[in-house]
């Protein structure tokens, strides 16, 4: 039974599609995308940076990745962060676990459509880890949920917990670029070295911002013996003003 408070809230703030803002059909109240947006997801297509997946004009790398020596050899993202901001927040912070399952379905669709070779390339699919404190607080690792769904639909081999976060760091978004690097030094460890030795690893996260977290995770994977690492993110931050914005909680 729905409480009076819930019903009233819905009356005053009827649920809207996270992408186009249209009112959602009542029976789909738990969904955050309208049927139209679900049928034609606003995927990032066309020319994209081969490291982070941001749209580019006539170039293989975006201006942010051009001067960085990323250790992963390729990366991609299904959506721009700006398009999916509300959906991601609902999933991460409000505990809409089923939203994660639906998002992973879209991630599978995108990967098979845009990067058809990747699912067979990857020997192991794993996620950027959360520290135990955050995991306890949130109850789940959003990236791990996305991996589970993605593996189910693509047949990839998901091994959770290959990486572990040894130190509970400050949120990356509260720091400047130089501090971000320092903040993450020696933060990650490889808990399952035997699984990744000599293997192709596809590393998954929900948001690609500056890439510092993914870089440190990749460093740890390569040190532990992985042959090659590629990155797959649900979304990539595309608007310049969002890089310094505090609402992007990078855990
Ligand atoms: Zn919509
Ligand atoms: Zn890039």
JSON list of C-alpha atoms and ligand atoms in Angstrom, two decimals:
[
{"chain": "A", "resi": 1, "resn": "UNK", "atom": "CA", "xyz": [0.00, 0.00, 0.00]},
{"chain": "A", "resi": 2, "resn": "UNK", "atom": "CA", "xyz": [1.19, 3.48, -0.85]},
{"chain": "A", "resi": 3, "resn": "UNK", "atom": "CA", "xyz": [1.28, 5.97, 1.94]},
{"chain": "A", "resi": 4, "resn": "UNK", "atom": "CA", "xyz": [-0.69, 9.22, 1.77]},
{"chain": "A", "resi": 5, "resn": "UNK", "atom": "CA", "xyz": [2.61, 11.08, 1.80]},
{"chain": "A", "resi": 6, "resn": "UNK", "atom": "CA", "xyz": [3.89, 9.14, -1.22]},
{"chain": "A", "resi": 7, "resn": "UNK", "atom": "CA", "xyz": [0.69, 9.67, -3.15]},
{"chain": "A", "resi": 8, "resn": "UNK", "atom": "CA", "xyz": [0.71, 13.37, -2.37]},
{"chain": "A", "resi": 9, "resn": "UNK", "atom": "CA", "xyz": [4.33, 13.69, -3.40]},
{"chain": "A", "resi": 10, "resn": "UNK", "atom": "CA", "xyz": [3.57, 12.04, -6.70]},
{"chain": "A", "resi": 11, "resn": "UNK", "atom": "CA", "xyz": [0.62, 14.34, -7.25]},
{"chain": "A", "resi": 12, "resn": "UNK", "atom": "CA", "xyz": [2.73, 17.42, -6.60]},
{"chain": "A", "resi": 13, "resn": "UNK", "atom": "CA", "xyz": [5.88, 16.11, -8.32]},
{"chain": "A", "resi": 14, "resn": "UNK", "atom": "CA", "xyz": [4.74, 13.60, -10.91]},
{"chain": "A", "resi": 15, "resn": "UNK", "atom": "CA", "xyz": [7.60, 11.34, -12.06]},
{"chain": "A", "resi": 16, "resn": "UNK", "atom": "CA", "xyz": [9.28, 12.57, -15.22]},
{"chain": "A", "resi": 17, "resn": "UNK", "atom": "CA", "xyz": [11.64, 10.95, -17.71]},
{"chain": "A", "resi": 18, "resn": "UNK", "atom": "CA", "xyz": [15.24, 11.57, -16.66]},
{"chain": "A", "resi": 19, "resn": "UNK", "atom": "CA", "xyz": [16.26, 12.25, -20.25]},
{"chain": "A", "resi": 20, "resn": "UNK", "atom": "CA", "xyz": [13.49, 14.23, -21.97]},
{"chain": "A", "resi": 21, "resn": "UNK", "atom": "CA", "xyz": [11.47, 15.38, -18.96]},
{"chain": "A", "resi": 22, "resn": "UNK", "atom": "CA", "xyz": [8.14, 14.05, -20.24]},
{"chain": "A", "resi": 23, "resn": "UNK", "atom": "CA", "xyz": [5.63, 12.72, -17.71]},
{"chain": "A", "resi": 24, "resn": "UNK", "atom": "CA", "xyz": [5.97, 9.02, -17.09]},
{"chain": "A", "resi": 25, "resn": "UNK", "atom": "CA", "xyz": [3.01, 6.68, -17.52]},
{"chain": "A", "resi": 26, "resn": "UNK", "atom": "CA", "xyz": [1.61, 5.97, -14.07]},
{"chain": "A", "resi": 27, "resn": "UNK", "atom": "CA", "xyz": [2.10, 2.24, -14.11]},
{"chain": "A", "resi": 28, "resn": "UNK", "atom": "CA", "xyz": [5.75, 2.81, -14.93]},
{"chain": "A", "resi": 29, "resn": "UNK", "atom": "CA", "xyz": [6.25, 4.99, -11.89]},
{"chain": "A", "resi": 30, "resn": "UNK", "atom": "CA", "xyz": [9.38, 3.17, -10.82]},
{"chain": "A", "resi": 31, "resn": "UNK", "atom": "CA", "xyz": [11.05, 3.77, -14.14]},
{"chain": "A", "resi": 32, "resn": "UNK", "atom": "CA", "xyz": [13.07, 6.86, -14.77]},
{"chain": "A", "resi": 33, "resn": "UNK", "atom": "CA", "xyz": [13.00, 6.78, -18.57]},
{"chain": "A", "resi": 34, "resn": "UNK", "atom": "CA", "xyz": [9.90, 7.16, -20.72]},
{"chain": "A", "resi": 35, "resn": "UNK", "atom": "CA", "xyz": [9.12, 4.40, -23.24]},
{"chain": "A", "resi": 36, "resn": "UNK", "atom": "CA", "xyz": [10.41, 6.57, -26.13]},
{"chain": "A", "resi": 37, "resn": "UNK", "atom": "CA", "xyz": [13.79, 7.26, -24.51]},
{"chain": "A", "resi": 38, "resn": "UNK", "atom": "CA", "xyz": [14.04, 3.62, -23.49]},
{"chain": "A", "resi": 39, "resn": "UNK", "atom": "CA", "xyz": [13.38, 2.52, -27.07]},
{"chain": "A", "resi": 40, "resn": "UNK", "atom": "CA", "xyz": [15.88, 5.05, -28.48]},
{"chain": "A", "resi": 41, "resn": "UNK", "atom": "CA", "xyz": [18.46, 5.57, -25.73]},
{"chain": "A", "resi": 42, "resn": "UNK", "atom": "CA", "xyz": [20.49, 8.78, -26.10]},
{"chain": "A", "resi": 43, "resn": "UNK", "atom": "CA", "xyz": [23.74, 6.87, -26.69]},
{"chain": "A", "resi": 44, "resn": "UNK", "atom": "CA", "xyz": [27.02, 8.58, -27.55]},
{"chain": "A", "resi": 45, "resn": "UNK", "atom": "CA", "xyz": [27.57, 7.71, -31.19]},
{"chain": "A", "resi": 46, "resn": "UNK", "atom": "CA", "xyz": [29.64, 9.10, -34.03]},
{"chain": "A", "resi": 47, "resn": "UNK", "atom": "CA", "xyz": [33.27, 10.20, -33.66]},
{"chain": "A", "resi": 48, "resn": "UNK", "atom": "CA", "xyz": [34.50, 9.70, -30.11]},
{"chain": "A", "resi": 49, "resn": "UNK", "atom": "CA", "xyz": [37.77, 10.03, -28.21]},
{"chain": "A", "resi": 50, "resn": "UNK", "atom": "CA", "xyz": [39.26, 6.54, -28.14]},
{"chain": "A", "resi": 51, "resn": "UNK", "atom": "CA", "xyz": [40.40, 6.95, -24.53]},
{"chain": "A", "resi": 52, "resn": "UNK", "atom": "CA", "xyz": [37.38, 8.46, -22.76]},
{"chain": "A", "resi": 53, "resn": "UNK", "atom": "CA", "xyz": [34.55, 8.29, -25.31]},
{"chain": "A", "resi": 54, "resn": "UNK", "atom": "CA", "xyz": [33.76, 12.03, -25.43]},
{"chain": "A", "resi": 55, "resn": "UNK", "atom": "CA", "xyz": [32.50, 13.23, -28.80]},
{"chain": "A", "resi": 56, "resn": "UNK", "atom": "CA", "xyz": [35.29, 14.75, -30.93]},
{"chain": "A", "resi": 57, "resn": "UNK", "atom": "CA", "xyz": [35.53, 16.46, -34.33]},
{"chain": "A", "resi": 58, "resn": "UNK", "atom": "CA", "xyz": [37.90, 14.80, -36.77]},
{"chain": "A", "resi": 59, "resn": "UNK", "atom": "CA", "xyz": [40.24, 13.54, -34.11]},
{"chain": "A", "resi": 60, "resn": "UNK", "atom": "CA", "xyz": [41.05, 10.31, -32.31]},
{"chain": "A", "resi": 61, "resn": "UNK", "atom": "CA", "xyz": [41.66, 11.95, -28.92]},
{"chain": "A", "resi": 62, "resn": "UNK", "atom": "CA", "xyz": [39.82, 14.76, -27.11]},
{"chain": "A", "resi": 63, "resn": "UNK", "atom": "CA", "xyz": [41.77, 17.77, -25.84]},
{"chain": "A", "resi": 64, "resn": "UNK", "atom": "CA", "xyz": [41.70, 16.37, -22.30]},
{"chain": "A", "resi": 65, "resn": "UNK", "atom": "CA", "xyz": [43.24, 13.02, -23.22]},
{"chain": "A", "resi": 66, "resn": "UNK", "atom": "CA", "xyz": [45.73, 14.30, -25.80]},
{"chain": "A", "resi": 67, "resn": "UNK", "atom": "CA", "xyz": [48.47, 15.14, -23.32]},
{"chain": "A", "resi": 68, "resn": "UNK", "atom": "CA", "xyz": [47.90, 12.38, -20.81]},
{"chain": "A", "resi": 69, "resn": "UNK", "atom": "CA", "xyz": [49.67, 9.06, -20.83]},
{"chain": "A", "resi": 70, "resn": "UNK", "atom": "CA", "xyz": [46.84, 6.80, -19.88]},
{"chain": "A", "resi": 71, "resn": "UNK", "atom": "CA", "xyz": [47.90, 3.22, -19.21]},
{"chain": "A", "resi": 72, "resn": "UNK", "atom": "CA", "xyz": [44.67, 1.71, -20.50]},
{"chain": "A", "resi": 73, "resn": "UNK", "atom": "CA", "xyz": [44.75, 1.27, -24.26]},
{"chain": "A", "resi": 74, "resn": "UNK", "atom": "CA", "xyz": [41.16, 2.27, -25.04]},
{"chain": "A", "resi": 75, "resn": "UNK", "atom": "CA", "xyz": [38.03, 3.49, -23.33]},
{"chain": "A", "resi": 76, "resn": "UNK", "atom": "CA", "xyz": [34.42, 4.17, -24.12]},
{"chain": "A", "resi": 77, "resn": "UNK", "atom": "CA", "xyz": [31.19, 5.37, -22.47]},
{"chain": "A", "resi": 78, "resn": "UNK", "atom": "CA", "xyz": [27.56, 4.78, -23.37]},
{"chain": "A", "resi": 79, "resn": "UNK", "atom": "CA", "xyz": [26.15, 8.20, -22.39]},
{"chain": "A", "resi": 80, "resn": "UNK", "atom": "CA", "xyz": [27.21, 11.73, -21.64]},
{"chain": "A", "resi": 81, "resn": "UNK", "atom": "CA", "xyz": [27.03, 12.31, -17.89]},
{"chain": "A", "resi": 82, "resn": "UNK", "atom": "CA", "xyz": [24.89, 15.37, -18.50]},
{"chain": "A", "resi": 83, "resn": "UNK", "atom": "CA", "xyz": [22.19, 13.33, -20.24]},
{"chain": "A", "resi": 84, "resn": "UNK", "atom": "CA", "xyz": [21.95, 10.74, -17.49]},
{"chain": "A", "resi": 85, "resn": "UNK", "atom": "CA", "xyz": [22.72, 12.84, -14.43]},
{"chain": "A", "resi": 86, "resn": "UNK", "atom": "CA", "xyz": [19.40, 12.29, -12.65]},
{"chain": "A", "resi": 87, "resn": "UNK", "atom": "CA", "xyz": [19.22, 8.64, -13.53]},
{"chain": "A", "resi": 88, "resn": "UNK", "atom": "CA", "xyz": [22.72, 8.04, -12.17]},
{"chain": "A", "resi": 89, "resn": "UNK", "atom": "CA", "xyz": [21.96, 9.95, -8.97]},
{"chain": "A", "resi": 90, "resn": "UNK", "atom": "CA", "xyz": [18.78, 7.93, -8.46]},
{"chain": "A", "resi": 91, "resn": "UNK", "atom": "CA", "xyz": [20.74, 4.74, -8.90]},
{"chain": "A", "resi": 92, "resn": "UNK", "atom": "CA", "xyz": [23.70, 5.66, -6.69]},
{"chain": "A", "resi": 93, "resn": "UNK", "atom": "CA", "xyz": [22.28, 7.71, -3.88]},
{"chain": "A", "resi": 94, "resn": "UNK", "atom": "CA", "xyz": [18.66, 6.73, -3.57]},
{"chain": "A", "resi": 95, "resn": "UNK", "atom": "CA", "xyz": [19.25, 3.02, -3.70]},
{"chain": "A", "resi": 96, "resn": "UNK", "atom": "CA", "xyz": [17.24, 2.33, -6.84]},
{"chain": "A", "resi": 97, "resn": "UNK", "atom": "CA", "xyz": [19.01, -0.95, -7.42]},
{"chain": "A", "resi": 98, "resn": "UNK", "atom": "CA", "xyz": [16.69, -1.97, -10.22]},
{"chain": "A", "resi": 99, "resn": "UNK", "atom": "CA", "xyz": [17.70, 1.21, -12.06]},
{"chain": "A", "resi": 100, "resn": "UNK", "atom": "CA", "xyz": [21.19, -0.22, -12.14]},
{"chain": "A", "resi": 101, "resn": "UNK", "atom": "CA", "xyz": [19.93, -3.41, -13.70]},
{"chain": "A", "resi": 102, "resn": "UNK", "atom": "CA", "xyz": [18.18, -1.45, -16.43]},
{"chain": "A", "resi": 103, "resn": "UNK", "atom": "CA", "xyz": [21.23, 0.73, -17.00]},
{"chain": "A", "resi": 104, "resn": "UNK", "atom": "CA", "xyz": [23.41, -2.34, -17.40]},
{"chain": "A", "resi": 105, "resn": "UNK", "atom": "CA", "xyz": [20.98, -3.60, -20.03]},
{"chain": "A", "resi": 106, "resn": "UNK", "atom": "CA", "xyz": [21.56, -0.35, -21.94]},
{"chain": "A", "resi": 107, "resn": "UNK", "atom": "CA", "xyz": [25.32, -0.69, -21.43]},
{"chain": "A", "resi": 108, "resn": "UNK", "atom": "CA", "xyz": [25.19, -4.16, -23.00]},
{"chain": "A", "resi": 109, "resn": "UNK", "atom": "CA", "xyz": [23.18, -2.87, -25.95]},
{"chain": "A", "resi": 110, "resn": "UNK", "atom": "CA", "xyz": [25.65, -0.03, -26.47]},
{"chain": "A", "resi": 111, "resn": "UNK", "atom": "CA", "xyz": [28.77, -2.18, -26.25]},
{"chain": "A", "resi": 112, "resn": "UNK", "atom": "CA", "xyz": [27.50, -4.75, -28.73]},
{"chain": "A", "resi": 113, "resn": "UNK", "atom": "CA", "xyz": [26.39, -2.01, -31.11]},
{"chain": "A", "resi": 114, "resn": "UNK", "atom": "CA", "xyz": [29.38, 0.35, -30.95]},
{"chain": "A", "resi": 115, "resn": "UNK", "atom": "CA", "xyz": [32.28, -1.92, -29.97]},
{"chain": "A", "resi": 116, "resn": "UNK", "atom": "CA", "xyz": [31.24, -5.37, -31.11]},
{"chain": "A", "resi": 117, "resn": "UNK", "atom": "CA", "xyz": [34.66, -6.96, -30.56]},
{"chain": "A", "resi": 118, "resn": "UNK", "atom": "CA", "xyz": [35.12, -5.90, -26.96]},
{"chain": "A", "resi": 119, "resn": "UNK", "atom": "CA", "xyz": [33.01, -8.49, -25.21]},
{"chain": "A", "resi": 120, "resn": "UNK", "atom": "CA", "xyz": [35.03, -11.32, -26.76]},
{"chain": "A", "resi": 121, "resn": "UNK", "atom": "CA", "xyz": [38.32, -9.43, -26.33]},
{"chain": "A", "resi": 122, "resn": "UNK", "atom": "CA", "xyz": [37.82, -9.24, -22.55]},
{"chain": "A", "resi": 123, "resn": "UNK", "atom": "CA", "xyz": [38.92, -12.28, -20.54]},
{"chain": "A", "resi": 124, "resn": "UNK", "atom": "CA", "xyz": [37.80, -10.64, -17.32]},
{"chain": "A", "resi": 125, "resn": "UNK", "atom": "CA", "xyz": [35.27, -7.90, -16.55]},
{"chain": "A", "resi": 126, "resn": "UNK", "atom": "CA", "xyz": [35.67, -6.17, -13.21]},
{"chain": "A", "resi": 127, "resn": "UNK", "atom": "CA", "xyz": [34.70, -2.95, -11.44]},
{"chain": "A", "resi": 128, "resn": "UNK", "atom": "CA", "xyz": [36.33, 0.05, -9.78]},
{"chain": "A", "resi": 129, "resn": "UNK", "atom": "CA", "xyz": [36.08, -0.82, -6.07]},
{"chain": "A", "resi": 130, "resn": "UNK", "atom": "CA", "xyz": [34.52, 1.12, -3.22]},
{"chain": "A", "resi": 131, "resn": "UNK", "atom": "CA", "xyz": [36.16, 1.28, 0.18]},
{"chain": "A", "resi": 132, "resn": "UNK", "atom": "CA", "xyz": [34.53, -0.96, 2.80]},
{"chain": "A", "resi": 133, "resn": "UNK", "atom": "CA", "xyz": [33.26, 2.10, 4.70]},
{"chain": "A", "resi": 134, "resn": "UNK", "atom": "CA", "xyz": [31.41, 3.44, 1.66]},
{"chain": "A", "resi": 135, "resn": "UNK", "atom": "CA", "xyz": [30.14, 0.03, 0.78]},
{"chain": "A", "resi": 136, "resn": "UNK", "atom": "CA", "xyz": [28.66, -0.31, 4.25]},
{"chain": "A", "resi": 137, "resn": "UNK", "atom": "CA", "xyz": [27.07, 3.11, 3.97]},
{"chain": "A", "resi": 138, "resn": "UNK", "atom": "CA", "xyz": [25.63, 2.65, 0.47]},
{"chain": "A", "resi": 139, "resn": "UNK", "atom": "CA", "xyz": [24.90, -1.05, 0.69]},
{"chain": "A", "resi": 140, "resn": "UNK", "atom": "CA", "xyz": [26.16, -1.82, -2.81]},
{"chain": "A", "resi": 141, "resn": "UNK", "atom": "CA", "xyz": [28.86, -0.88, -5.30]},
{"chain": "A", "resi": 142, "resn": "UNK", "atom": "CA", "xyz": [27.09, 0.70, -8.28]},
{"chain": "A", "resi": 143, "resn": "UNK", "atom": "CA", "xyz": [29.85, -0.40, -10.66]},
{"chain": "A", "resi": 144, "resn": "UNK", "atom": "CA", "xyz": [29.58, -4.01, -9.50]},
{"chain": "A", "resi": 145, "resn": "UNK", "atom": "CA", "xyz": [25.82, -4.05, -10.17]},
{"chain": "A", "resi": 146, "resn": "UNK", "atom": "CA", "xyz": [26.47, -2.71, -13.67]},
{"chain": "A", "resi": 147, "resn": "UNK", "atom": "CA", "xyz": [29.09, -5.44, -14.24]},
{"chain": "A", "resi": 148, "resn": "UNK", "atom": "CA", "xyz": [26.70, -8.18, -13.13]},
{"chain": "A", "resi": 149, "resn": "UNK", "atom": "CA", "xyz": [24.02, -7.13, -15.60]},
{"chain": "A", "resi": 150, "resn": "UNK", "atom": "CA", "xyz": [26.50, -6.52, -18.40]},
{"chain": "A", "resi": 151, "resn": "UNK", "atom": "CA", "xyz": [28.09, -9.95, -17.95]},
{"chain": "A", "resi": 152, "resn": "UNK", "atom": "CA", "xyz": [24.69, -11.63, -17.94]},
{"chain": "A", "resi": 153, "resn": "UNK", "atom": "CA", "xyz": [23.76, -10.12, -21.29]},
{"chain": "A", "resi": 154, "resn": "UNK", "atom": "CA", "xyz": [27.08, -10.32, -23.12]},
{"chain": "A", "resi": 155, "resn": "UNK", "atom": "CA", "xyz": [28.50, -13.55, -21.72]},
{"chain": "A", "resi": 156, "resn": "UNK", "atom": "CA", "xyz": [31.56, -11.77, -20.37]},
{"chain": "A", "resi": 157, "resn": "UNK", "atom": "CA", "xyz": [33.30, -13.29, -17.37]},
{"chain": "A", "resi": 158, "resn": "UNK", "atom": "CA", "xyz": [32.67, -10.97, -14.41]},
{"chain": "A", "resi": 159, "resn": "UNK", "atom": "CA", "xyz": [35.00, -11.38, -11.46]},
{"chain": "A", "resi": 160, "resn": "UNK", "atom": "CA", "xyz": [33.97, -9.03, -8.63]},
{"chain": "A", "resi": 161, "resn": "UNK", "atom": "CA", "xyz": [36.58, -7.74, -6.22]},
{"chain": "A", "resi": 162, "resn": "UNK", "atom": "CA", "xyz": [39.68, -8.13, -8.40]},
{"chain": "A", "resi": 163, "resn": "UNK", "atom": "CA", "xyz": [40.68, -4.69, -7.13]},
{"chain": "A", "resi": 164, "resn": "UNK", "atom": "CA", "xyz": [40.28, -3.42, -3.60]},
{"chain": "A", "resi": 165, "resn": "UNK", "atom": "CA", "xyz": [40.37, 0.08, -2.23]},
{"chain": "A", "resi": 166, "resn": "UNK", "atom": "CA", "xyz": [42.78, 0.02, 0.70]},
{"chain": "A", "resi": 167, "resn": "UNK", "atom": "CA", "xyz": [42.36, 3.62, 1.82]},
{"chain": "A", "resi": 168, "resn": "UNK", "atom": "CA", "xyz": [39.15, 5.59, 2.27]},
{"chain": "A", "resi": 169, "resn": "UNK", "atom": "CA", "xyz": [40.08, 8.67, 0.25]},
{"chain": "A", "resi": 170, "resn": "UNK", "atom": "CA", "xyz": [38.55, 12.11, 0.04]},
{"chain": "A", "resi": 171, "resn": "UNK", "atom": "CA", "xyz": [36.04, 12.44, -2.79]},
{"chain": "A", "resi": 172, "resn": "UNK", "atom": "CA", "xyz": [38.01, 13.23, -5.95]},
{"chain": "A", "resi": 173, "resn": "UNK", "atom": "CA", "xyz": [35.68, 16.05, -6.90]},
{"chain": "A", "resi": 174, "resn": "UNK", "atom": "CA", "xyz": [36.68, 18.08, -3.84]},
{"chain": "A", "resi": 175, "resn": "UNK", "atom": "CA", "xyz": [40.27, 18.22, -5.07]},
{"chain": "A", "resi": 176, "resn": "UNK", "atom": "CA", "xyz": [42.27, 20.02, -7.75]},
{"chain": "A", "resi": 177, "resn": "UNK", "atom": "CA", "xyz": [43.94, 18.00, -10.50]},
{"chain": "A", "resi": 178, "resn": "UNK", "atom": "CA", "xyz": [47.35, 17.68, -8.82]},
{"chain": "A", "resi": 179, "resn": "UNK", "atom": "CA", "xyz": [45.78, 16.72, -5.50]},
{"chain": "A", "resi": 180, "resn": "UNK", "atom": "CA", "xyz": [43.61, 14.15, -7.22]},
{"chain": "A", "resi": 181, "resn": "UNK", "atom": "CA", "xyz": [46.69, 12.24, -8.31]},
{"chain": "A", "resi": 182, "resn": "UNK", "atom": "CA", "xyz": [48.29, 12.43, -4.88]},
{"chain": "A", "resi": 183, "resn": "UNK", "atom": "CA", "xyz": [45.03, 11.47, -3.18]},
{"chain": "A", "resi": 184, "resn": "UNK", "atom": "CA", "xyz": [44.91, 8.16, -5.05]},
{"chain": "A", "resi": 185, "resn": "UNK", "atom": "CA", "xyz": [48.53, 7.06, -4.80]},
{"chain": "A", "resi": 186, "resn": "UNK", "atom": "CA", "xyz": [48.78, 3.52, -3.48]},
{"chain": "A", "resi": 187, "resn": "UNK", "atom": "CA", "xyz": [45.09, 3.44, -2.72]},
{"chain": "A", "resi": 188, "resn": "UNK", "atom": "CA", "xyz": [44.28, 0.35, -4.75]},
{"chain": "A", "resi": 189, "resn": "UNK", "atom": "CA", "xyz": [45.45, -3.21, -4.39]},
{"chain": "A", "resi": 190, "resn": "UNK", "atom": "CA", "xyz": [44.94, -6.35, -6.45]},
{"chain": "A", "resi": 191, "resn": "UNK", "atom": "CA", "xyz": [43.13, -8.96, -4.38]},
{"chain": "A", "resi": 192, "resn": "UNK", "atom": "CA", "xyz": [42.87, -11.61, -7.10]},
{"chain": "A", "resi": 193, "resn": "UNK", "atom": "CA", "xyz": [46.14, -11.61, -9.02]},
{"chain": "A", "resi": 194, "resn": "UNK", "atom": "CA", "xyz": [45.76, -15.16, -10.31]},
{"chain": "A", "resi": 195, "resn": "UNK", "atom": "CA", "xyz": [42.56, -14.24, -12.14]},
{"chain": "A", "resi": 196, "resn": "UNK", "atom": "CA", "xyz": [44.12, -11.45, -14.19]},
{"chain": "A", "resi": 197, "resn": "UNK", "atom": "CA", "xyz": [47.68, -12.67, -14.85]},
{"chain": "A", "resi": 198, "resn": "UNK", "atom": "CA", "xyz": [48.30, -12.43, -18.61]},
{"chain": "A", "resi": 199, "resn": "UNK", "atom": "CA", "xyz": [44.63, -11.49, -19.25]},
{"chain": "A", "resi": 200, "resn": "UNK", "atom": "CA", "xyz": [42.72, -8.77, -21.06]},
{"chain": "A", "resi": 201, "resn": "UNK", "atom": "CA", "xyz": [40.77, -6.86, -18.43]},
{"chain": "A", "resi": 202, "resn": "UNK", "atom": "CA", "xyz": [37.75, -4.63, -19.07]},
{"chain": "A", "resi": 203, "resn": "UNK", "atom": "CA", "xyz": [37.41, -2.24, -16.15]},
{"chain": "A", "resi": 204, "resn": "UNK", "atom": "CA", "xyz": [34.00, -0.68, -15.50]},
{"chain": "A", "resi": 205, "resn": "UNK", "atom": "CA", "xyz": [32.94, 2.46, -13.66]},
{"chain": "A", "resi": 206, "resn": "UNK", "atom": "CA", "xyz": [29.86, 4.66, -13.67]},
{"chain": "A", "resi": 207, "resn": "UNK", "atom": "CA", "xyz": [31.43, 8.05, -14.48]},
{"chain": "A", "resi": 208, "resn": "UNK", "atom": "CA", "xyz": [34.57, 9.02, -16.40]},
{"chain": "A", "resi": 209, "resn": "UNK", "atom": "CA", "xyz": [35.60, 12.47, -15.19]},
{"chain": "A", "resi": 210, "resn": "UNK", "atom": "CA", "xyz": [39.35, 13.15, -15.37]},
{"chain": "A", "resi": 211, "resn": "UNK", "atom": "CA", "xyz": [40.30, 9.49, -15.59]},
{"chain": "A", "resi": 212, "resn": "UNK", "atom": "CA", "xyz": [42.60, 9.63, -12.55]},
{"chain": "A", "resi": 213, "resn": "UNK", "atom": "CA", "xyz": [40.80, 6.86, -10.66]},
{"chain": "A", "resi": 214, "resn": "UNK", "atom": "CA", "xyz": [40.74, 4.64, -13.74]},
{"chain": "A", "resi": 215, "resn": "UNK", "atom": "CA", "xyz": [44.41, 5.34, -14.35]},
{"chain": "A", "resi": 216, "resn": "UNK", "atom": "CA", "xyz": [45.37, 4.24, -10.82]},
{"chain": "A", "resi": 217, "resn": "UNK", "atom": "CA", "xyz": [43.21, 1.14, -11.06]},
{"chain": "A", "resi": 218, "resn": "UNK", "atom": "CA", "xyz": [44.84, 0.29, -14.39]},
{"chain": "A", "resi": 219, "resn": "UNK", "atom": "CA", "xyz": [48.31, 0.77, -12.91]},
{"chain": "A", "resi": 220, "resn": "UNK", "atom": "CA", "xyz": [47.42, -1.70, -10.16]},
{"chain": "A", "resi": 221, "resn": "UNK", "atom": "CA", "xyz": [46.03, -4.24, -12.64]},
{"chain": "A", "resi": 222, "resn": "UNK", "atom": "CA", "xyz": [49.12, -4.05, -14.87]},
{"chain": "A", "resi": 223, "resn": "UNK", "atom": "CA", "xyz": [51.48, -4.34, -11.90]},
{"chain": "A", "resi": 224, "resn": "UNK", "atom": "CA", "xyz": [49.56, -7.41, -10.84]},
{"chain": "A", "resi": 225, "resn": "UNK", "atom": "CA", "xyz": [50.20, -8.97, -14.23]},
{"chain": "A", "resi": 226, "resn": "UNK", "atom": "CA", "xyz": [47.24, -8.04, -16.48]},
{"chain": "A", "resi": 227, "resn": "UNK", "atom": "CA", "xyz": [48.25, -8.03, -20.16]},
{"chain": "A", "resi": 228, "resn": "UNK", "atom": "CA", "xyz": [46.05, -5.12, -21.25]},
{"chain": "A", "resi": 229, "resn": "UNK", "atom": "CA", "xyz": [43.31, -2.96, -19.77]},
{"chain": "A", "resi": 230, "resn": "UNK", "atom": "CA", "xyz": [40.40, -1.20, -21.47]},
{"chain": "A", "resi": 231, "resn": "UNK", "atom": "CA", "xyz": [37.78, 1.00, -19.81]},
{"chain": "A", "resi": 232, "resn": "UNK", "atom": "CA", "xyz": [34.02, 0.98, -20.09]},
{"chain": "A", "resi": 233, "resn": "UNK", "atom": "CA", "xyz": [31.97, 3.63, -18.28]},
{"chain": "A", "resi": 234, "resn": "UNK", "atom": "CA", "xyz": [28.25, 4.17, -18.09]},
{"chain": "A", "resi": 235, "resn": "UNK", "atom": "CA", "xyz": [28.84, 7.88, -18.72]},
{"chain": "A", "resi": 236, "resn": "UNK", "atom": "CA", "xyz": [31.51, 10.45, -19.45]},
{"chain": "A", "resi": 237, "resn": "UNK", "atom": "CA", "xyz": [31.49, 14.08, -18.29]},
{"chain": "A", "resi": 238, "resn": "UNK", "atom": "CA", "xyz": [31.32, 16.21, -21.43]},
{"chain": "A", "resi": 239, "resn": "UNK", "atom": "CA", "xyz": [30.63, 19.80, -20.32]},
{"chain": "A", "resi": 240, "resn": "UNK", "atom": "CA", "xyz": [33.69, 21.72, -19.17]},
{"chain": "A", "resi": 241, "resn": "UNK", "atom": "CA", "xyz": [31.86, 23.38, -16.28]},
{"chain": "A", "resi": 242, "resn": "UNK", "atom": "CA", "xyz": [30.96, 19.98, -14.84]},
{"chain": "A", "resi": 243, "resn": "UNK", "atom": "CA", "xyz": [34.59, 19.05, -14.23]},
{"chain": "A", "resi": 244, "resn": "UNK", "atom": "CA", "xyz": [34.87, 21.31, -11.22]},
{"chain": "A", "resi": 245, "resn": "UNK", "atom": "CA", "xyz": [31.33, 20.84, -10.09]},
{"chain": "A", "resi": 246, "resn": "UNK", "atom": "CA", "xyz": [30.84, 19.29, -6.69]},
{"chain": "A", "resi": 247, "resn": "UNK", "atom": "CA", "xyz": [27.74, 17.26, -7.38]},
{"chain": "A", "resi": 248, "resn": "UNK", "atom": "CA", "xyz": [29.71, 14.64, -9.30]},
{"chain": "A", "resi": 249, "resn": "UNK", "atom": "CA", "xyz": [30.48, 12.40, -6.41]},
{"chain": "A", "resi": 250, "resn": "UNK", "atom": "CA", "xyz": [33.38, 10.28, -7.57]},
{"chain": "A", "resi": 251, "resn": "UNK", "atom": "CA", "xyz": [33.83, 7.60, -4.99]},
{"chain": "B", "resi": 1, "resn": "LIG", "atom": "ZN1", "xyz": [12.03, 10.48, -22.30]},
{"chain": "B", "resi": 2, "resn": "LIG", "atom": "ZN1", "xyz": [39.25, 11.82, -24.22]}
]
